Tab-separated table of C-alpha atoms in Angstrom:
chain	number	residue	atom	x	y	z
G	1	MET	CA	16.657	24.897	1.694
G	2	ARG	CA	17.836	22.384	-0.857
G	3	PRO	CA	17.148	23.165	-4.590
G	4	THR	CA	14.623	20.349	-4.866
G	5	ALA	CA	12.596	21.791	-1.987
G	6	VAL	CA	12.593	25.165	-3.711
G	7	ILE	CA	11.301	23.544	-6.889
G	8	LEU	CA	8.592	21.672	-4.965
G	9	LEU	CA	7.435	24.807	-3.160
G	10	ALA	CA	7.449	26.735	-6.427
G	11	SER	CA	5.348	24.005	-8.001
G	12	ALA	CA	2.925	24.150	-5.117
G	13	LEU	CA	2.580	27.880	-5.316
G	14	THR	CA	2.010	27.704	-9.059
G	15	ALA	CA	-0.611	24.987	-8.623
G	16	ALA	CA	-2.390	26.995	-5.956
G	17	ALA	CA	-2.283	30.133	-8.098
G	18	THR	CA	-3.663	28.269	-11.084
G	19	LEU	CA	-6.508	26.821	-8.999
G	20	THR	CA	-7.331	30.268	-7.630
G	21	ALA	CA	-7.305	31.865	-11.122
G	22	CYS	CA	-9.598	29.170	-12.409
G	23	GLY	CA	-12.043	29.507	-9.537
G	24	GLY	CA	-10.595	26.325	-8.040
G	25	GLY	CA	-11.122	25.118	-4.517
G	26	SER	CA	-14.489	24.414	-3.004
G	27	GLY	CA	-15.693	27.938	-3.755
G	28	SER	CA	-19.264	28.919	-2.833
G	29	ASP	CA	-21.374	26.516	-4.970
G	30	PRO	CA	-23.380	24.435	-2.420
G	31	ASP	CA	-24.310	21.915	-5.068
G	32	THR	CA	-20.792	21.077	-6.279
G	33	LEU	CA	-18.457	18.845	-4.273
G	34	LYS	CA	-14.776	19.087	-5.043
G	35	VAL	CA	-12.730	15.955	-4.262
G	36	SER	CA	-8.939	16.086	-4.443
G	37	PHE	CA	-6.796	12.980	-4.552
G	38	LYS	CA	-3.357	11.689	-5.607
G	39	GLN	CA	-3.234	10.611	-9.228
G	40	SER	CA	-0.539	8.223	-10.337
G	41	THR	CA	2.344	9.739	-12.316
G	42	ASP	CA	2.122	6.618	-14.526
G	43	ASN	CA	-0.569	7.456	-17.052
G	44	SER	CA	-1.523	3.790	-17.401
G	45	ILE	CA	-2.420	3.443	-13.696
G	46	LYS	CA	-6.046	4.478	-13.303
G	47	VAL	CA	-7.110	2.517	-10.220
G	48	MET	CA	-8.127	5.521	-8.111
G	49	ASP	CA	-9.537	7.463	-11.083
G	50	THR	CA	-11.743	4.555	-12.121
G	51	TYR	CA	-12.980	3.871	-8.581
G	52	LEU	CA	-13.839	7.518	-7.898
G	53	ALA	CA	-15.591	7.902	-11.242
G	54	GLY	CA	-17.877	5.017	-10.199
G	55	ILE	CA	-18.556	6.589	-6.788
G	56	LYS	CA	-19.244	9.936	-8.415
G	57	LYS	CA	-21.849	8.316	-10.648
G	58	GLN	CA	-23.511	6.626	-7.671
G	59	PHE	CA	-23.467	9.747	-5.569
G	60	GLU	CA	-24.944	12.013	-8.231
G	61	LYS	CA	-27.670	9.525	-8.930
G	62	ALA	CA	-28.577	9.277	-5.258
G	63	ASN	CA	-28.400	13.037	-4.802
G	64	PRO	CA	-30.200	14.745	-7.668
G	65	GLY	CA	-28.984	18.291	-8.314
G	66	LYS	CA	-25.561	17.601	-6.715
G	67	LYS	CA	-22.412	17.418	-8.775
G	68	VAL	CA	-19.001	15.932	-7.944
G	69	GLU	CA	-15.883	17.479	-9.494
G	70	LEU	CA	-12.774	15.311	-9.200
G	71	VAL	CA	-9.607	17.345	-8.696
G	72	PRO	CA	-6.603	15.022	-9.192
G	73	ILE	CA	-3.078	16.025	-8.154
G	74	LYS	CA	-0.687	14.220	-10.428
G	75	ALA	CA	2.590	14.131	-8.621
G	76	PRO	CA	5.096	11.865	-6.822
G	77	ASP	CA	4.380	11.453	-3.110
G	78	ALA	CA	6.610	14.309	-1.835
G	79	GLU	CA	5.179	16.786	-4.341
G	80	TYR	CA	1.650	15.662	-3.604
G	81	TYR	CA	2.029	16.464	0.087
G	82	THR	CA	3.486	19.848	-0.655
G	83	LYS	CA	0.818	20.783	-3.172
G	84	LEU	CA	-1.998	19.537	-1.000
G	85	GLN	CA	-0.822	21.508	2.021
G	86	GLN	CA	-0.591	24.666	-0.073
G	87	MET	CA	-4.190	24.169	-1.301
G	88	LEU	CA	-5.471	23.640	2.262
G	89	ARG	CA	-4.309	27.043	3.421
G	90	SER	CA	-6.959	29.064	1.739
G	91	PRO	CA	-10.733	28.785	1.286
G	92	LYS	CA	-10.167	29.809	-2.328
G	93	THR	CA	-8.154	26.666	-3.067
G	94	ALA	CA	-9.277	24.176	-0.426
G	95	PRO	CA	-11.330	21.301	-1.860
G	96	ASP	CA	-14.253	19.797	0.043
G	97	LEU	CA	-12.601	16.434	0.496
G	98	VAL	CA	-8.952	15.407	0.409
G	99	TYR	CA	-6.911	12.173	0.445
G	100	GLU	CA	-4.497	12.217	3.344
G	101	ASP	CA	-1.592	9.859	4.070
G	102	THR	CA	-1.732	8.855	7.767
G	103	PHE	CA	1.916	9.802	8.244
G	104	LEU	CA	1.086	13.476	7.583
G	105	ILE	CA	-2.369	13.774	9.095
G	106	ASN	CA	-1.148	14.930	12.535
G	107	SER	CA	1.030	17.570	10.902
G	108	ASP	CA	-1.991	18.901	8.973
G	109	ILE	CA	-4.114	18.701	12.138
G	110	THR	CA	-1.621	20.738	14.060
G	111	SER	CA	-1.521	23.285	11.213
G	112	GLY	CA	-5.307	23.660	11.512
G	113	TYR	CA	-5.916	22.376	7.970
G	114	LEU	CA	-8.447	19.666	8.796
G	115	LYS	CA	-11.913	19.531	10.353
G	116	PRO	CA	-12.692	17.076	13.195
G	117	LEU	CA	-15.251	14.488	12.058
G	118	ASP	CA	-16.523	13.297	15.462
G	119	PRO	CA	-20.005	14.891	15.140
G	120	TYR	CA	-20.526	13.040	11.815
G	121	LEU	CA	-18.996	9.720	13.046
G	122	ALA	CA	-21.252	9.692	16.110
G	123	LYS	CA	-24.267	9.414	13.850
G	124	TRP	CA	-22.782	6.939	11.339
G	125	LYS	CA	-23.485	3.276	12.242
G	126	ASP	CA	-20.788	1.943	9.881
G	127	TRP	CA	-18.036	3.552	11.999
G	128	GLY	CA	-18.361	0.672	14.406
G	129	GLN	CA	-17.114	-1.681	11.662
G	130	PHE	CA	-13.644	-0.065	11.483
G	131	ILE	CA	-10.832	-1.691	13.417
G	132	ASP	CA	-9.328	0.277	16.281
G	133	THR	CA	-5.820	0.552	14.875
G	134	ALA	CA	-7.188	2.119	11.695
G	135	LYS	CA	-9.229	4.585	13.701
G	136	ALA	CA	-6.176	5.493	15.759
G	137	ALA	CA	-4.213	6.354	12.630
G	138	ALA	CA	-6.617	9.190	11.915
G	139	ARG	CA	-6.820	10.485	15.428
G	140	GLY	CA	-5.124	13.683	16.542
G	141	GLU	CA	-3.307	14.331	19.821
G	142	ASP	CA	-6.476	16.145	20.927
G	143	GLY	CA	-8.337	12.832	20.826
G	144	LYS	CA	-10.556	13.912	17.931
G	145	THR	CA	-10.771	12.011	14.621
G	146	TYR	CA	-9.867	13.815	11.434
G	147	GLY	CA	-10.251	11.191	8.699
G	148	VAL	CA	-12.001	7.958	7.635
G	149	PRO	CA	-9.449	5.285	6.642
G	150	ASP	CA	-9.974	3.494	3.327
G	151	GLY	CA	-7.677	0.584	4.025
G	152	THR	CA	-4.283	-0.228	5.358
G	153	ASP	CA	-1.261	-2.062	4.039
G	154	THR	CA	1.584	-4.376	5.113
G	155	ARG	CA	5.047	-4.991	3.647
G	156	GLY	CA	7.165	-8.041	2.902
G	157	LEU	CA	9.553	-9.578	0.412
G	158	TRP	CA	8.564	-10.287	-3.197
G	159	PHE	CA	10.879	-12.586	-5.129
G	160	SER	CA	11.152	-13.967	-8.626
G	161	LYS	CA	10.932	-17.757	-8.719
G	162	ASP	CA	12.648	-17.798	-12.090
G	163	VAL	CA	15.594	-15.755	-10.824
G	164	PHE	CA	15.773	-17.924	-7.706
G	165	ALA	CA	15.915	-21.029	-9.821
G	166	LYS	CA	18.837	-19.636	-11.782
G	167	ALA	CA	20.608	-18.771	-8.506
G	168	GLY	CA	19.941	-22.203	-6.969
G	169	LEU	CA	17.572	-20.759	-4.351
G	170	PRO	CA	14.358	-22.444	-3.242
G	171	ALA	CA	10.986	-21.536	-4.669
G	172	ASP	CA	9.517	-21.619	-1.111
G	173	TRP	CA	12.198	-19.281	0.295
G	174	GLN	CA	11.434	-17.994	3.769
G	175	PRO	CA	14.443	-16.146	5.260
G	176	LYS	CA	14.907	-16.221	9.013
G	177	THR	CA	17.460	-13.416	9.432
G	178	TRP	CA	18.739	-10.317	7.673
G	179	GLU	CA	21.855	-12.287	6.695
G	180	ASP	CA	19.625	-14.818	4.925
G	181	VAL	CA	18.248	-12.005	2.785
G	182	LEU	CA	21.714	-10.658	1.958
G	183	ASP	CA	23.016	-14.148	1.225
G	184	ALA	CA	20.197	-14.742	-1.221
G	185	ALA	CA	21.045	-11.422	-2.924
G	186	ARG	CA	24.713	-12.447	-3.104
G	187	ALA	CA	23.789	-15.790	-4.749
G	188	ILE	CA	21.724	-13.951	-7.337
G	189	LYS	CA	24.594	-11.546	-8.062
G	190	GLU	CA	26.927	-14.510	-8.662
G	191	LYS	CA	24.607	-16.838	-10.618
G	192	ALA	CA	22.420	-14.240	-12.456
G	193	PRO	CA	24.699	-11.211	-12.976
G	194	ASP	CA	22.303	-9.539	-15.426
G	195	VAL	CA	19.664	-9.221	-12.691
G	196	ILE	CA	19.343	-6.667	-9.851
G	197	PRO	CA	19.605	-8.884	-6.797
G	198	LEU	CA	17.705	-6.798	-4.229
G	199	ASN	CA	15.746	-3.561	-4.266
G	200	VAL	CA	15.380	-1.505	-1.119
G	201	TYR	CA	14.109	2.085	-1.356
G	202	THR	CA	16.545	4.689	-0.102
G	203	GLY	CA	17.233	8.422	0.054
G	204	LYS	CA	15.294	11.637	-0.146
G	205	PRO	CA	14.024	11.362	-3.763
G	206	VAL	CA	11.629	8.515	-2.872
G	207	GLY	CA	10.596	10.100	0.400
G	208	GLU	CA	8.495	8.013	2.801
G	209	ALA	CA	9.066	4.856	0.725
G	210	ALA	CA	12.669	4.913	1.928
G	211	THR	CA	11.782	5.589	5.527
G	212	MET	CA	8.897	3.209	5.918
G	213	GLN	CA	9.413	0.459	3.352
G	214	THR	CA	13.105	-0.018	4.026
G	215	PHE	CA	14.481	1.676	7.121
G	216	GLU	CA	11.600	1.067	9.515
G	217	MET	CA	11.130	-2.469	8.227
G	218	LEU	CA	14.692	-2.969	9.430
G	219	LEU	CA	14.646	-0.839	12.556
G	220	TYR	CA	11.494	-2.367	14.006
G	221	GLY	CA	13.070	-5.791	13.555
G	222	THR	CA	16.092	-5.015	15.713
G	223	ASN	CA	14.354	-5.663	19.044
G	224	ASP	CA	11.669	-7.995	20.316
G	225	GLY	CA	8.854	-5.542	19.696
G	226	SER	CA	8.606	-4.576	23.335
G	227	PHE	CA	9.308	-0.927	22.639
G	228	ASP	CA	9.168	1.623	19.803
G	229	PRO	CA	12.749	2.219	18.584
G	230	LEU	CA	11.884	5.676	17.158
G	231	TYR	CA	9.697	7.345	19.801
G	232	ASP	CA	9.579	6.923	23.578
G	233	LYS	CA	5.957	7.353	24.601
G	234	SER	CA	6.665	7.513	28.298
G	235	SER	CA	8.874	10.612	27.966
G	236	LYS	CA	7.206	11.800	24.732
G	237	LYS	CA	10.679	12.188	23.175
G	238	TRP	CA	12.305	10.889	20.004
G	239	ILE	CA	15.075	8.346	20.353
G	240	THR	CA	18.570	9.088	19.035
G	241	ALA	CA	20.495	6.679	16.847
G	242	GLY	CA	21.339	3.614	18.922
G	243	LYS	CA	22.653	0.174	17.950
G	244	GLY	CA	19.496	-0.867	16.072
G	245	PHE	CA	19.491	2.361	14.116
G	246	LYS	CA	23.141	1.941	13.120
G	247	ASP	CA	22.605	-1.734	12.248
G	248	SER	CA	19.744	-0.712	9.930
G	249	LEU	CA	21.982	1.842	8.267
G	250	ALA	CA	24.684	-0.797	7.923
G	251	PHE	CA	22.228	-3.115	6.084
G	252	VAL	CA	21.504	-0.375	3.531
G	253	GLU	CA	25.240	0.372	3.247
G	254	THR	CA	25.950	-3.299	2.588
G	255	VAL	CA	23.347	-3.515	-0.189
G	256	PHE	CA	24.984	-0.739	-2.165
G	257	LYS	CA	28.645	-1.283	-1.157
G	258	GLU	CA	28.436	-4.883	-2.387
G	259	LYS	CA	26.434	-3.841	-5.417
G	260	LEU	CA	23.500	-6.032	-4.433
G	261	GLY	CA	20.978	-3.288	-5.305
G	262	PRO	CA	20.270	-1.112	-8.328
G	263	GLU	CA	22.785	1.425	-9.567
G	264	VAL	CA	22.841	4.315	-7.126
G	265	SER	CA	21.533	6.672	-9.799
G	266	ASP	CA	18.559	4.369	-10.351
G	267	ALA	CA	17.967	3.912	-6.622
G	268	LEU	CA	17.820	7.704	-6.132
G	269	ASP	CA	15.386	8.178	-9.023
G	270	PRO	CA	12.036	9.492	-7.656
G	271	ASN	CA	10.285	7.122	-10.047
G	272	VAL	CA	12.161	3.944	-9.061
G	273	GLY	CA	8.973	2.449	-7.625
G	274	THR	CA	7.291	2.668	-10.995
G	275	ARG	CA	10.233	0.767	-12.523
G	276	VAL	CA	10.092	-1.895	-9.836
G	277	ARG	CA	6.367	-2.561	-10.448
G	278	GLY	CA	6.168	-1.894	-14.176
G	279	GLU	CA	9.485	-3.095	-15.464
G	280	TRP	CA	11.945	-4.880	-13.146
G	281	LEU	CA	9.648	-7.446	-11.551
G	282	PRO	CA	7.461	-8.250	-14.565
G	283	GLN	CA	10.467	-8.562	-16.898
G	284	GLY	CA	12.503	-10.772	-14.542
G	285	LYS	CA	15.130	-8.073	-13.997
G	286	LEU	CA	14.894	-8.091	-10.196
G	287	GLY	CA	15.401	-10.931	-7.780
G	288	ILE	CA	14.011	-9.621	-4.495
G	289	ALA	CA	11.915	-6.530	-3.681
G	290	LEU	CA	11.256	-5.269	-0.172
G	291	ASP	CA	7.880	-3.679	-0.947
G	292	GLY	CA	4.222	-3.341	-0.147
G	293	SER	CA	1.015	-5.337	-0.367
G	294	TRP	CA	-0.437	-3.075	-3.013
G	295	LEU	CA	1.862	-4.010	-5.944
G	296	PRO	CA	-0.753	-6.225	-7.711
G	297	GLN	CA	-2.944	-3.224	-8.447
G	298	ASP	CA	-0.442	-2.305	-11.154
G	299	TRP	CA	-0.813	-5.745	-12.752
G	300	LEU	CA	-4.611	-6.014	-12.954
G	301	GLU	CA	-6.528	-5.943	-16.213
G	302	GLY	CA	-6.703	-2.446	-17.572
G	303	SER	CA	-3.733	-1.188	-15.582
G	304	GLY	CA	-1.413	-0.802	-18.585
G	305	HIS	CA	1.028	-3.206	-16.952
G	306	GLU	CA	-1.202	-6.338	-17.044
G	307	TRP	CA	0.604	-9.327	-15.607
G	308	PRO	CA	-1.937	-12.074	-14.791
G	309	GLU	CA	0.846	-14.577	-14.282
G	310	TRP	CA	2.402	-12.698	-11.359
G	311	SER	CA	0.981	-14.997	-8.686
G	312	LYS	CA	2.700	-17.967	-10.303
G	313	GLU	CA	5.945	-16.238	-11.097
G	314	LEU	CA	6.522	-14.367	-7.813
G	315	GLY	CA	6.918	-15.750	-4.333
G	316	LEU	CA	6.123	-13.975	-1.058
G	317	ALA	CA	8.123	-14.083	2.204
G	318	ALA	CA	7.860	-12.178	5.443
G	319	MET	CA	10.681	-9.814	6.264
G	320	PRO	CA	12.574	-11.471	9.125
G	321	THR	CA	13.762	-9.813	12.321
G	322	GLN	CA	17.487	-9.061	12.519
G	323	GLN	CA	18.660	-12.236	14.157
G	324	GLY	CA	15.501	-14.250	13.863
G	325	GLN	CA	14.398	-13.204	17.393
G	326	ALA	CA	10.764	-13.389	18.339
G	327	PRO	CA	8.296	-12.792	16.834
G	328	GLY	CA	10.478	-13.726	13.813
G	329	LYS	CA	8.623	-11.456	11.344
G	330	VAL	CA	8.196	-7.748	10.961
G	331	SER	CA	6.002	-5.492	8.926
G	332	MET	CA	5.006	-1.826	8.802
G	333	SER	CA	1.489	-0.508	8.150
G	334	GLY	CA	0.184	2.823	7.061
G	335	GLY	CA	-2.711	3.757	4.942
G	336	TRP	CA	-4.700	6.793	3.732
G	337	THR	CA	-7.780	8.523	4.967
G	338	TRP	CA	-10.450	10.746	3.509
G	339	SER	CA	-10.434	14.054	5.348
G	340	ILE	CA	-12.472	17.259	5.183
G	341	PRO	CA	-10.446	20.518	5.084
G	342	ALA	CA	-11.167	23.086	7.793
G	343	LYS	CA	-11.799	25.580	5.007
G	344	ALA	CA	-14.062	23.316	2.926
G	345	ALA	CA	-17.275	25.074	1.757
G	346	ASN	CA	-19.418	21.930	1.745
G	347	PRO	CA	-18.390	19.704	4.680
G	348	ASP	CA	-21.793	18.084	5.104
G	349	LEU	CA	-21.868	17.054	1.458
G	350	ALA	CA	-18.298	15.825	1.711
G	351	PHE	CA	-19.136	13.421	4.552
G	352	GLU	CA	-22.108	12.086	2.600
G	353	PHE	CA	-19.623	11.257	-0.203
G	354	ILE	CA	-17.389	9.473	2.368
G	355	LYS	CA	-20.423	7.409	3.435
G	356	THR	CA	-21.027	6.445	-0.168
G	357	MET	CA	-17.421	5.381	-0.602
G	358	GLN	CA	-17.558	3.398	2.567
G	359	THR	CA	-20.541	1.201	2.183
G	360	LYS	CA	-19.483	-2.404	2.679
G	361	ALA	CA	-19.813	-3.149	-1.017
G	362	ASN	CA	-17.869	-0.065	-2.173
G	363	ALA	CA	-15.178	-0.524	0.478
G	364	GLN	CA	-14.619	-4.166	-0.567
G	365	LYS	CA	-14.469	-3.129	-4.188
G	366	TRP	CA	-11.769	-0.592	-3.339
G	367	TYR	CA	-9.701	-2.994	-1.194
G	368	VAL	CA	-9.618	-5.467	-4.094
G	369	ALA	CA	-8.950	-2.873	-6.787
G	370	ASN	CA	-5.982	-1.326	-5.019
G	371	SER	CA	-4.725	-4.542	-3.367
G	372	GLY	CA	-5.394	-2.973	0.022
G	373	ILE	CA	-5.837	-4.593	3.410
G	374	ALA	CA	-9.410	-4.323	4.828
G	375	VAL	CA	-9.940	-2.082	7.821
G	376	ARG	CA	-13.664	-2.920	8.060
G	377	GLU	CA	-14.329	-6.030	10.086
G	378	ASP	CA	-17.333	-7.023	7.972
G	379	VAL	CA	-15.246	-6.998	4.794
G	380	ALA	CA	-12.277	-8.750	6.376
G	381	SER	CA	-14.476	-11.645	7.493
G	382	ASP	CA	-16.108	-12.019	4.050
G	383	PRO	CA	-14.753	-15.046	2.153
G	384	ALA	CA	-15.215	-13.197	-1.101
G	385	TYR	CA	-12.621	-10.639	0.033
G	386	ALA	CA	-10.067	-13.285	0.964
G	387	GLU	CA	-10.526	-15.098	-2.327
G	388	ALA	CA	-10.576	-12.000	-4.530
G	389	GLN	CA	-6.892	-11.855	-5.261
G	390	PRO	CA	-3.723	-13.896	-4.612
G	391	GLY	CA	-1.592	-12.464	-1.887
G	392	ILE	CA	-4.429	-10.929	0.182
G	393	THR	CA	-4.357	-13.726	2.758
G	394	PHE	CA	-0.550	-13.556	3.053
G	395	PHE	CA	-0.465	-9.787	3.564
G	396	THR	CA	-3.495	-9.757	5.818
G	397	GLY	CA	-1.711	-12.363	7.954
G	398	LEU	CA	1.183	-9.964	8.540
G	399	VAL	CA	-1.122	-7.500	10.393
G	400	GLU	CA	-0.428	-9.391	13.673
G	401	HIS	CA	3.281	-8.657	13.260
G	402	THR	CA	2.944	-5.087	12.038
G	403	HIS	CA	3.971	-1.736	13.512
G	404	TYR	CA	2.686	1.796	12.911
G	405	ARG	CA	4.776	4.894	12.573
G	406	PRO	CA	4.833	7.389	15.469
G	407	ALA	CA	2.835	9.846	13.311
G	408	TYR	CA	3.173	12.849	15.604
G	409	PRO	CA	3.556	16.365	14.112
G	410	ALA	CA	7.364	16.164	14.036
G	411	TYR	CA	7.378	12.845	12.166
G	412	PRO	CA	7.644	14.193	8.591
G	413	LYS	CA	10.861	16.054	9.575
G	414	VAL	CA	12.183	12.992	11.389
G	415	SER	CA	11.430	10.935	8.309
G	416	THR	CA	13.395	13.338	6.132
G	417	ALA	CA	16.383	13.058	8.529
G	418	ILE	CA	16.233	9.247	8.195
G	419	GLN	CA	16.206	9.573	4.433
G	420	GLU	CA	19.249	11.850	4.525
G	421	ALA	CA	21.145	9.330	6.694
G	422	MET	CA	20.194	6.503	4.313
G	423	GLU	CA	21.310	8.534	1.303
G	424	GLY	CA	24.625	9.235	2.929
G	425	VAL	CA	25.462	5.498	3.268
G	426	THR	CA	23.933	4.658	-0.073
G	427	THR	CA	26.204	6.964	-1.995
G	428	GLY	CA	29.164	6.256	0.249
G	429	ASP	CA	29.531	9.921	1.188
G	430	MET	CA	29.060	9.006	4.843
G	431	SER	CA	30.087	6.083	7.045
G	432	VAL	CA	27.375	4.555	9.244
G	433	GLN	CA	28.759	6.418	12.280
G	434	GLU	CA	28.835	9.721	10.440
G	435	ALA	CA	25.276	9.256	9.141
G	436	ALA	CA	24.066	8.347	12.640
G	437	ARG	CA	25.682	11.492	14.126
G	438	ALA	CA	24.156	13.631	11.371
G	439	TYR	CA	20.793	12.101	12.091
G	440	ASP	CA	21.059	12.898	15.843
G	441	GLU	CA	21.744	16.520	14.981
G	442	ALA	CA	18.907	16.701	12.523
G	443	LEU	CA	16.627	14.981	15.036
G	444	LYS	CA	17.287	17.659	17.626
G	445	ASP	CA	16.419	20.367	15.104
G	446	ALA	CA	13.309	18.531	13.925
G	447	THR	CA	11.903	17.970	17.411
G	448	ASP	CA	13.013	21.106	19.268
G	449	ASN	CA	15.584	18.980	21.096
G	450	GLN	CA	12.941	16.612	22.426
G	451	VAL	CA	15.223	13.614	22.233
G	452	VAL	CA	16.330	10.778	24.519
G	453	GLU	CA	18.958	8.042	24.292
G	454	LYS	CA	17.893	4.420	24.780
């Protein structure tokens, strides 16, 4: 086990012990609902805190005698997952309601940490408003549903119009191939040497951001979309590193070998995402960012990084497929769900809280606040939603070109293996071929040798 993993596990154990010592977890009070969620490590970002405080007030007013206790977990993504899973193991520390990333939900289902919600959903008329792909993201291999999604996301290319002007690049830039993206970064390096040309997330410190926001955005653009390049559903096996996988690694290698990205030490900083959103883009220090639809939540009034001019100063472009082959664009989608732990003391009350969060009005308020993509059809069709914030229409339009991760129980380990391969070519410690071979070995270990070549 690497030192960082030991530190994360120790942190999780400490957190769980602290919760137990303080009487944490859902406990036995039938009138107190404990809601655990991921709190931003940036103290100025209070989007989730503010939203939940409003829902808490609504819920307590509508349910006299009931109290809601918000239990934030302030941690980077990787630490949040570790701490949350540690809490879910015991009725002494398990909250009544938890915020689950869809990429981990099947792992937690398999571990027996979550409660199936089908009996609740069958009686909830609003469940019919949720789009099928969002429902599928919260469904276990047993066919049961273990979470209610609160939105989805897509990914694309953000670029600075000012930096592009300095580099002689067009303000309406729409790259057609990977080489177009790299060529734009090269032009920025030459004409604006004080600017980071291109940011792509990489390596283990940033976790799933590297896997999903960079590698899979590349990998899923290496074919025509007719098959999943990571997981073969027909054989139920994971696919070893083929040409598309190696080409994706080569793209990452090129970014750092040609010094088109941040310094490697900055790229491997767990908080690099905070710098992208809070410093590099707003201050004109970054030319192009391969990133998600949610970035504007950091720039709204009251965020601490207010940037009302962003929609005029930044351009948006779809990530192209490798050679411009059909469909020409690629995106990845994920999202989060609200789930009830198997060891929750107040599951009925927890689902009532979910229903309060997911009224049409409250769901729409959340989508706008966190720059999310609607998963309720009634919200998506509301003109007020489309007009609420610049960029929503663009990112919602990418849904037709999007892909979802094969979020089976082995996926978290597969994701880590991808991050390790990326880190190897980022630092230059491994060639593309060496990183691909290392991935294949790690893939066999992660999936009990359930692998296939394609």
